[in-house]
Amino acid sequence: MSVNQQAHAGPPYGQPQPGYQGYQQPAYGGQSLPGAPQSQYGAYNGPMPGYQQPVPPQGSLRAPPTSGAPPPASGASHPSGHVAYSQFEHGDVQNGIPASAAPMQRPPASQPFLPGSAPTPVSQMSTFQQYGPPQASVQQLRNHMAGMTIGSTAASAPPPAGLGYASVPPVSGNFSATGSGLYTPSSASQGPPLTSVSQGLPLAQPPFPGQTIPTQRLPTQVPGFTPPPPSTGVGPSSYPPTTGAPRPPAMPGPPLPGQTVAGPPSSQPNHVSSPPPPSTMAGLHPGPPMSGLHGPPPPTHPPQPGYQMQQNGSFGQMRGPQPNYGGAYPGAPNYGSPPGPPPPPKRLDPDSIPSPIQVIEDDRNNRGSEPFVTGVRGQVPPLVTTNFMVKDQGNASPRYIRCTSYNIPCTSDMAKQSQVPLAAVIKPLATLPPEETLPYLVDHGESGPVRCNRCKAYMCPFMQFIEGGRRFQCCFCSCVTEVPPHYFQHLDHTGKRVDFYDRPELSLGSYEFLATVDYCKNNKFPSPPAFIFMIDVSYNAVKSGLVRLICEELKSLLDYLPREGNMEESAIRVGFVTYNKVLHFYNVKSSLAQPQMMVVSDVADMFVPLLDGFLVNVNESRTVIASLLDQIPEMFADTRETETVFAPVIQAGLEALKAAECAGKLFIFHTSLPIAEAPGKLKNRDDRKLINTDKEKTLFQPQTSFYSNLAKDCVAQGCCVDLFLFPNQYLDVATLGVVPYQTGGSIYKYAYFQLETDQYRFLNDLRRDVQKEVGFDAVMRVRTSTGIRATDFFGAFYMSNTTDVEMAGLDCDKTITVEFKHDDKLSEDSGALLQCALLYTSCAGQRRLRIHNLSLNCCTQLADLYRNCETDTLINYLAKYAYRGVLSSPVKTVRDALINQCAQILACYRKNCASPSSAGQLILPECMKLLPVYLNCVLKSDVLQPGPEVTTDDRAYIRQLVTSMDVAETNVFFYPRLLPLTKADVDSDSLPAAIRNSEERLSKGDIYLLENGLNIFVWVGVNVQQGLIQNLFGVSSFSQISNALSTLPVLENPFSKKVRSIVDMLQGQRSRYMKLIIVKQEDKLEMLFKHFLVEDKSLSGGASYVDFLCHMHKEIRQLLS
Ligand SMILES: [Zn+2]
């Protein structure tokens, strides 16, 4: 169709276009590798010659490109006015100047709808309807176009059966155990050999005598243990259920409360009723039992180097298998053990192995009281679980950047030897607590931010001013650059500029620069962004009450669009689309008495049938918008349409933003697999039989490349997509999620959405999503000092070259994990520097650069590396790495690789850093003593080892979610927080002390809360006092507690208030509103809850912490021998 084709017929991005010769080439062109697709952005790090013409710029080459020609070597003008620079001799792509650069110019983002150049769609292409009571003036403009019928003719017709008509699911608790019996872990009776551990061990010597290290970072020695002999070894492959075991089919059944993570739990006879089979103990030198089964636990965190598990002939408590659990490895194949009941096991005492709770508590106690001052290079920040204040004194706050290690090996060989990944988890627009200062906005005037001539790094505290302040030497590439006259300042006797403390870019780790027009697309300052709300009005969406809910909410929510600083109203314009098999656009121009609808039924070639009146200012069009939102639920109340399209919806939003020449965000509310005839049409290809086969990866891959291409177009326009899904069955999250994922957007999923129980959560998510800080049209580049460079990136974004991370939108919750590799030697003297520069458009349309700098130490001793690691960040990286791996490798391969890498990390420490000790001891570096327990949580997560109740969509959803998580989120996601509510002090603001995630820590007489960032469970023991039940639930007995509650009743007593305040506090800490699930002990839902008791064996075959630690020890020993 004409409009669309017009747009598509436009010249490719990066090429000039007739009619735009007058625009200067945008100067933020990026680096492009030969053969790589051209960056939409090109480098924003300063003008570069086009890749096609790698010729040094000739200074004044700013002539407009001629139509159709490849981009000329223009745009070479440096934003700060420098033209001649020597980057062309520099071959280092990352740190040096790019040898080649993509063309910087971007065509006008959208085709202006000029008379003649664009059709007037309304008259040609769409059904134009004036509606609103009376809806008489329907104007049928094209006969072949299906107009929207707004009559009541359909009212009495029953909805056709078929897809999209899944019956309203029963409420939670009513489901039957459909899957029961189908999922049978293989014999659990051959658990792995168990080991015991001693308590009260001799303290080992500090491995690094003479080194001064902060107490809480001291490697600690921990009781060691002897690993099982290899012959009975349980390899990683034995954790998952064997491939041959057929999985139960996806449960068609009823919904359940815990939808975000899991489908309906199936009852698992093996889980509950198997008598605990005894396991063999191997490799132990059983000594006398330790003093008393109930003796005090040993100190779990002695202040010694190395966490060492010793085998000294005595061992701790003998524990039976965990209650209700089968052998140590449900699902584990037999590994050469004889059949028949082995002798009763002796367990490694869980109290003697590293405790996450203890580590978290110790860090809180040691580091929670003092502010973290960022003035010192290579400082390890407090843990993400510690509340602390940050004072920026020259390095970025850990709220913006966290690293796997703050001390980087000097050489690549050393890094390889340790196998410790060098990565930074970056959250460029992170929200700060109110008491911390937001980054200052710095304006360097017309010439733009002062930058290194060669590598384009931005002025920062590590630049060295020389020659009395007339030049500065770059801390990243050593190039010397003239200080622009307007920026000149004298130096004091220490060589510091006298205005050091007056300039954020000289004294702080994080700040912003105002970008000049050179940093803008097409060398035009951007327009304020737009939000387009696109609502599925097919049968399911209407029937569930969702459409009405959304419309009601938007009426008030539109008053809370993001606004800049103290601006009175938001600059963001809004637009509205509804859709099923066709799309309905709405004219909400302020001058109209009633909104007008235009229907586009030709979804094969999407276009926007109106320009004027589609995107409007909320205040100006308030009454028309309100009228529209009142009418939408009525208009579609009797719809019979069950089919939906999806890609055309995104295309429509994209075209609208193009037409308006702005960036923006689409909020799409969608219910079903898009099976209607249209581009991007999908088929149901869910197949659980693929699990544990080589084809399992296809479940995570999109079923068509259509959406990747669409995402690319969206990124080019700065069109970010946030997707709210309300599925009653499979809708292929792996495919529908491609565009949100690659545009930097978010996905929210509310399976079996029910108004009563889910609306509060959905509305909270929607409110937060609409209001949160977001940058548009963003490009991020991480520069590093010579010796290392960013080589790999994880997160929700698009990359068209190897260095620039592009995001149509980047909000305050999104994280990008960046991996670094050596390309040269580093020196201990100079350390290593990172500079993350994010170019983005603010919600008011201002183009800005946010800069974060971080300086790290470099080391020649492996011990220094291990002493300055951060395990939480390491896990964040490893999880993202693994979750990407499942796209291309069998899941088992991914799991094995993770185990192997971590075993190598720990073996290297053992071999090179730990004090001599017997081979039977497991010695863990203090900073990594939680690596095994956390790694095990990643290994048995739903993506890598799904239980039978986890749907394909759940896995795809979690996979994408985790990829954008920050360190705090991955920490609680993989190792949930478990709080004994009945131990809470109702008179204080504090939380009760957390306990470890194991069933044996739960008491029948208590109530617990477990949160993982997506769900909050409230678990009630069968013996809880009646008074407590009355106070919390308002009912008189355990049996009367309803597990259909989605919120706790508001009761006027201290316990109720305290628990609700804890829940509110936790909700406030997370980026998504967590689903509240009430679990009664011994109730069916308890299966779901137990899934999150991650120190225990999992139903899906995941090892318990104790067993996994034994396994890791064995792996390490094998590496050492
Ligand atoms: Zn430089």
Tab-separated table of N, CA and C in Angstrom, residues 423-428 711 715 720 737-747 780 782 791-800 804-811 813-819 876-885 887 956-967 969-970:
chain	number	residue	atom	x	y	z
A	423	ALA	N	33.887	-9.095	34.021
A	423	ALA	CA	32.664	-8.501	33.488
A	423	ALA	C	32.177	-7.387	34.393
A	424	ALA	N	31.464	-6.458	33.770
A	424	ALA	CA	30.837	-5.375	34.524
A	424	ALA	C	29.346	-5.415	34.247
A	425	VAL	N	28.573	-5.248	35.290
A	425	VAL	CA	27.120	-5.191	35.147
A	425	VAL	C	26.733	-3.721	35.275
A	426	ILE	N	26.240	-3.167	34.195
A	426	ILE	CA	26.055	-1.714	34.127
A	426	ILE	C	24.568	-1.375	34.029
A	427	LYS	N	24.156	-0.473	34.877
A	427	LYS	CA	22.761	-0.010	34.892
A	427	LYS	C	22.813	1.503	34.730
A	428	PRO	N	22.899	1.972	33.513
A	428	PRO	CA	23.276	3.371	33.286
A	428	PRO	C	22.292	4.388	33.866
A	711	ALA	N	12.422	-5.622	14.623
A	711	ALA	CA	13.098	-5.008	15.769
A	711	ALA	C	14.180	-4.040	15.303
A	715	VAL	N	14.481	-0.163	16.300
A	715	VAL	CA	15.636	0.452	16.950
A	715	VAL	C	16.089	1.683	16.157
A	720	CYS	N	10.561	1.799	21.124
A	720	CYS	CA	10.725	0.763	22.146
A	720	CYS	C	9.366	0.098	22.392
A	737	GLY	N	8.526	-12.033	22.036
A	737	GLY	CA	9.427	-11.239	22.853
A	737	GLY	C	10.614	-10.643	22.108
A	738	VAL	N	10.756	-11.013	20.851
A	738	VAL	CA	11.954	-10.563	20.127
A	738	VAL	C	12.015	-9.039	20.026
A	739	VAL	N	10.904	-8.431	19.662
A	739	VAL	CA	10.942	-6.982	19.478
A	739	VAL	C	11.102	-6.242	20.814
A	740	PRO	N	10.297	-6.589	21.817
A	740	PRO	CA	10.557	-5.938	23.109
A	740	PRO	C	12.014	-6.107	23.554
A	741	TYR	N	12.505	-7.305	23.393
A	741	TYR	CA	13.845	-7.606	23.857
A	741	TYR	C	14.904	-6.785	23.125
A	742	GLN	N	14.800	-6.750	21.824
A	742	GLN	CA	15.859	-6.067	21.060
A	742	GLN	C	15.703	-4.557	21.040
A	743	THR	N	14.551	-4.064	21.470
A	743	THR	CA	14.392	-2.608	21.504
A	743	THR	C	14.633	-2.054	22.906
A	744	GLY	N	15.035	-2.919	23.823
A	744	GLY	CA	15.274	-2.453	25.193
A	744	GLY	C	14.003	-2.382	26.024
A	745	GLY	N	12.941	-2.993	25.531
A	745	GLY	CA	11.667	-2.943	26.247
A	745	GLY	C	11.540	-4.031	27.292
A	746	SER	N	10.335	-4.136	27.839
A	746	SER	CA	10.067	-5.106	28.900
A	746	SER	C	8.912	-6.009	28.483
A	747	ILE	N	8.894	-7.194	29.060
A	747	ILE	CA	7.758	-8.096	28.892
A	747	ILE	C	7.184	-8.381	30.270
A	780	MET	N	24.974	2.960	23.762
A	780	MET	CA	25.950	2.880	24.834
A	780	MET	C	27.270	2.349	24.300
A	782	VAL	N	31.219	1.323	25.752
A	782	VAL	CA	32.112	1.195	26.905
A	782	VAL	C	33.549	1.272	26.411
A	791	THR	N	34.291	-7.142	24.983
A	791	THR	CA	34.176	-8.088	23.878
A	791	THR	C	32.797	-8.708	23.754
A	792	ASP	N	32.020	-8.636	24.804
A	792	ASP	CA	30.733	-9.315	24.728
A	792	ASP	C	29.715	-8.560	25.580
A	793	PHE	N	28.472	-8.643	25.152
A	793	PHE	CA	27.425	-7.861	25.807
A	793	PHE	C	26.185	-8.729	26.022
A	794	PHE	N	25.545	-8.548	27.161
A	794	PHE	CA	24.325	-9.297	27.471
A	794	PHE	C	23.248	-8.317	27.933
A	795	GLY	N	22.072	-8.476	27.397
A	795	GLY	CA	20.995	-7.595	27.828
A	795	GLY	C	19.960	-7.446	26.731
A	796	ALA	N	19.024	-6.534	26.964
A	796	ALA	CA	17.960	-6.287	25.985
A	796	ALA	C	18.370	-5.103	25.108
A	797	PHE	N	18.891	-5.403	23.963
A	797	PHE	CA	19.378	-4.338	23.076
A	797	PHE	C	19.611	-4.903	21.685
A	798	TYR	N	20.070	-4.047	20.820
A	798	TYR	CA	20.393	-4.450	19.460
A	798	TYR	C	21.810	-3.964	19.175
A	799	MET	N	22.585	-4.773	18.473
A	799	MET	CA	23.924	-4.315	18.088
A	799	MET	C	24.108	-4.482	16.592
A	800	SER	N	24.514	-3.416	15.955
A	800	SER	CA	24.760	-3.530	14.527
A	800	SER	C	26.255	-3.532	14.243
A	804	ASP	N	28.827	-0.786	19.728
A	804	ASP	CA	27.744	0.080	20.171
A	804	ASP	C	26.493	-0.716	20.517
A	805	VAL	N	26.061	-0.545	21.744
A	805	VAL	CA	24.843	-1.193	22.209
A	805	VAL	C	23.695	-0.211	21.958
A	806	GLU	N	22.784	-0.593	21.098
A	806	GLU	CA	21.692	0.312	20.745
A	806	GLU	C	20.396	-0.127	21.409
A	807	MET	N	19.698	0.842	21.945
A	807	MET	CA	18.423	0.544	22.586
A	807	MET	C	17.424	1.615	22.192
A	808	ALA	N	16.308	1.185	21.625
A	808	ALA	CA	15.274	2.164	21.292
A	808	ALA	C	14.843	2.878	22.562
A	809	GLY	N	14.794	2.129	23.634
A	809	GLY	CA	14.510	2.716	24.939
A	809	GLY	C	15.356	2.029	25.988
A	810	LEU	N	15.764	2.776	26.993
A	810	LEU	CA	16.499	2.168	28.104
A	810	LEU	C	15.917	2.765	29.376
A	811	ASP	N	15.337	1.909	30.221
A	811	ASP	CA	14.737	2.461	31.428
A	811	ASP	C	15.647	2.232	32.630
A	813	ASP	N	15.525	0.386	35.076
A	813	ASP	CA	15.703	-0.960	35.619
A	813	ASP	C	16.582	-1.846	34.750
A	814	LYS	N	16.915	-1.408	33.566
A	814	LYS	CA	17.601	-2.290	32.629
A	814	LYS	C	19.113	-2.275	32.837
A	815	THR	N	19.644	-3.467	32.733
A	815	THR	CA	21.063	-3.659	32.974
A	815	THR	C	21.728	-4.257	31.750
A	816	ILE	N	22.930	-3.840	31.483
A	816	ILE	CA	23.716	-4.443	30.406
A	816	ILE	C	24.976	-5.029	31.046
A	817	THR	N	25.192	-6.291	30.805
A	817	THR	CA	26.407	-6.910	31.328
A	817	THR	C	27.450	-6.955	30.210
A	818	VAL	N	28.631	-6.485	30.524
A	818	VAL	CA	29.690	-6.366	29.531
A	818	VAL	C	30.876	-7.220	29.955
A	819	GLU	N	31.354	-8.026	29.042
A	819	GLU	CA	32.523	-8.841	29.361
A	819	GLU	C	33.774	-8.230	28.731
A	876	ASN	N	25.556	-13.201	38.263
A	876	ASN	CA	24.777	-12.443	37.278
A	876	ASN	C	25.314	-12.698	35.876
A	877	TYR	N	26.635	-12.604	35.757
A	877	TYR	CA	27.266	-12.854	34.462
A	877	TYR	C	27.057	-14.308	34.009
A	878	LEU	N	27.328	-15.243	34.911
A	878	LEU	CA	27.250	-16.660	34.521
A	878	LEU	C	25.829	-17.054	34.115
A	879	ALA	N	24.847	-16.523	34.834
A	879	ALA	CA	23.458	-16.841	34.487
A	879	ALA	C	23.120	-16.303	33.095
A	880	LYS	N	23.545	-15.092	32.826
A	880	LYS	CA	23.244	-14.510	31.515
A	880	LYS	C	23.986	-15.250	30.404
A	881	TYR	N	25.190	-15.613	30.714
A	881	TYR	CA	25.980	-16.358	29.740
A	881	TYR	C	25.299	-17.693	29.432
A	882	ALA	N	24.869	-18.371	30.486
A	882	ALA	CA	24.224	-19.672	30.301
A	882	ALA	C	22.879	-19.523	29.597
A	883	TYR	N	22.137	-18.497	29.977
A	883	TYR	CA	20.811	-18.315	29.386
A	883	TYR	C	20.904	-17.932	27.905
A	884	ARG	N	22.002	-17.360	27.530
A	884	ARG	CA	22.182	-17.125	26.104
A	884	ARG	C	22.612	-18.424	25.426
A	885	GLY	N	23.397	-19.208	26.152
A	885	GLY	CA	23.900	-20.453	25.592
A	885	GLY	C	22.800	-21.410	25.163
A	887	LEU	N	20.272	-20.921	23.605
A	887	LEU	CA	19.790	-20.629	22.253
A	887	LEU	C	20.530	-21.455	21.213
A	956	ALA	N	10.931	-19.153	28.303
A	956	ALA	CA	11.360	-18.069	27.409
A	956	ALA	C	11.254	-16.724	28.122
A	957	TYR	N	10.204	-16.595	28.898
A	957	TYR	CA	9.967	-15.350	29.639
A	957	TYR	C	11.072	-15.110	30.673
A	958	ILE	N	11.341	-16.127	31.469
A	958	ILE	CA	12.381	-16.009	32.498
A	958	ILE	C	13.747	-15.742	31.855
A	959	ARG	N	13.976	-16.404	30.764
A	959	ARG	CA	15.268	-16.234	30.095
A	959	ARG	C	15.488	-14.768	29.712
A	960	GLN	N	14.457	-14.177	29.136
A	960	GLN	CA	14.606	-12.782	28.735
A	960	GLN	C	14.655	-11.852	29.942
A	961	LEU	N	13.879	-12.195	30.945
A	961	LEU	CA	13.843	-11.357	32.139
A	961	LEU	C	15.214	-11.288	32.817
A	962	VAL	N	15.808	-12.449	33.004
A	962	VAL	CA	17.085	-12.512	33.719
A	962	VAL	C	18.174	-11.761	32.951
A	963	THR	N	18.068	-11.775	31.652
A	963	THR	CA	19.100	-11.158	30.833
A	963	THR	C	19.233	-9.660	31.077
A	964	SER	N	18.167	-9.028	31.580
A	964	SER	CA	18.259	-7.589	31.871
A	964	SER	C	18.365	-7.285	33.358
A	965	MET	N	18.487	-8.310	34.167
A	965	MET	CA	18.471	-8.070	35.615
A	965	MET	C	19.787	-7.483	36.129
A	966	ASP	N	19.658	-6.695	37.187
A	966	ASP	CA	20.869	-6.231	37.851
A	966	ASP	C	21.305	-7.274	38.882
A	967	VAL	N	22.358	-6.957	39.601
A	967	VAL	CA	22.930	-7.950	40.504
A	967	VAL	C	21.994	-8.236	41.686
A	969	GLU	N	18.811	-8.148	41.663
A	969	GLU	CA	17.684	-8.950	41.184
A	969	GLU	C	18.078	-10.407	40.940
A	970	THR	N	19.233	-10.626	40.323
A	970	THR	CA	19.630	-12.021	40.127
A	970	THR	C	19.920	-12.680	41.474
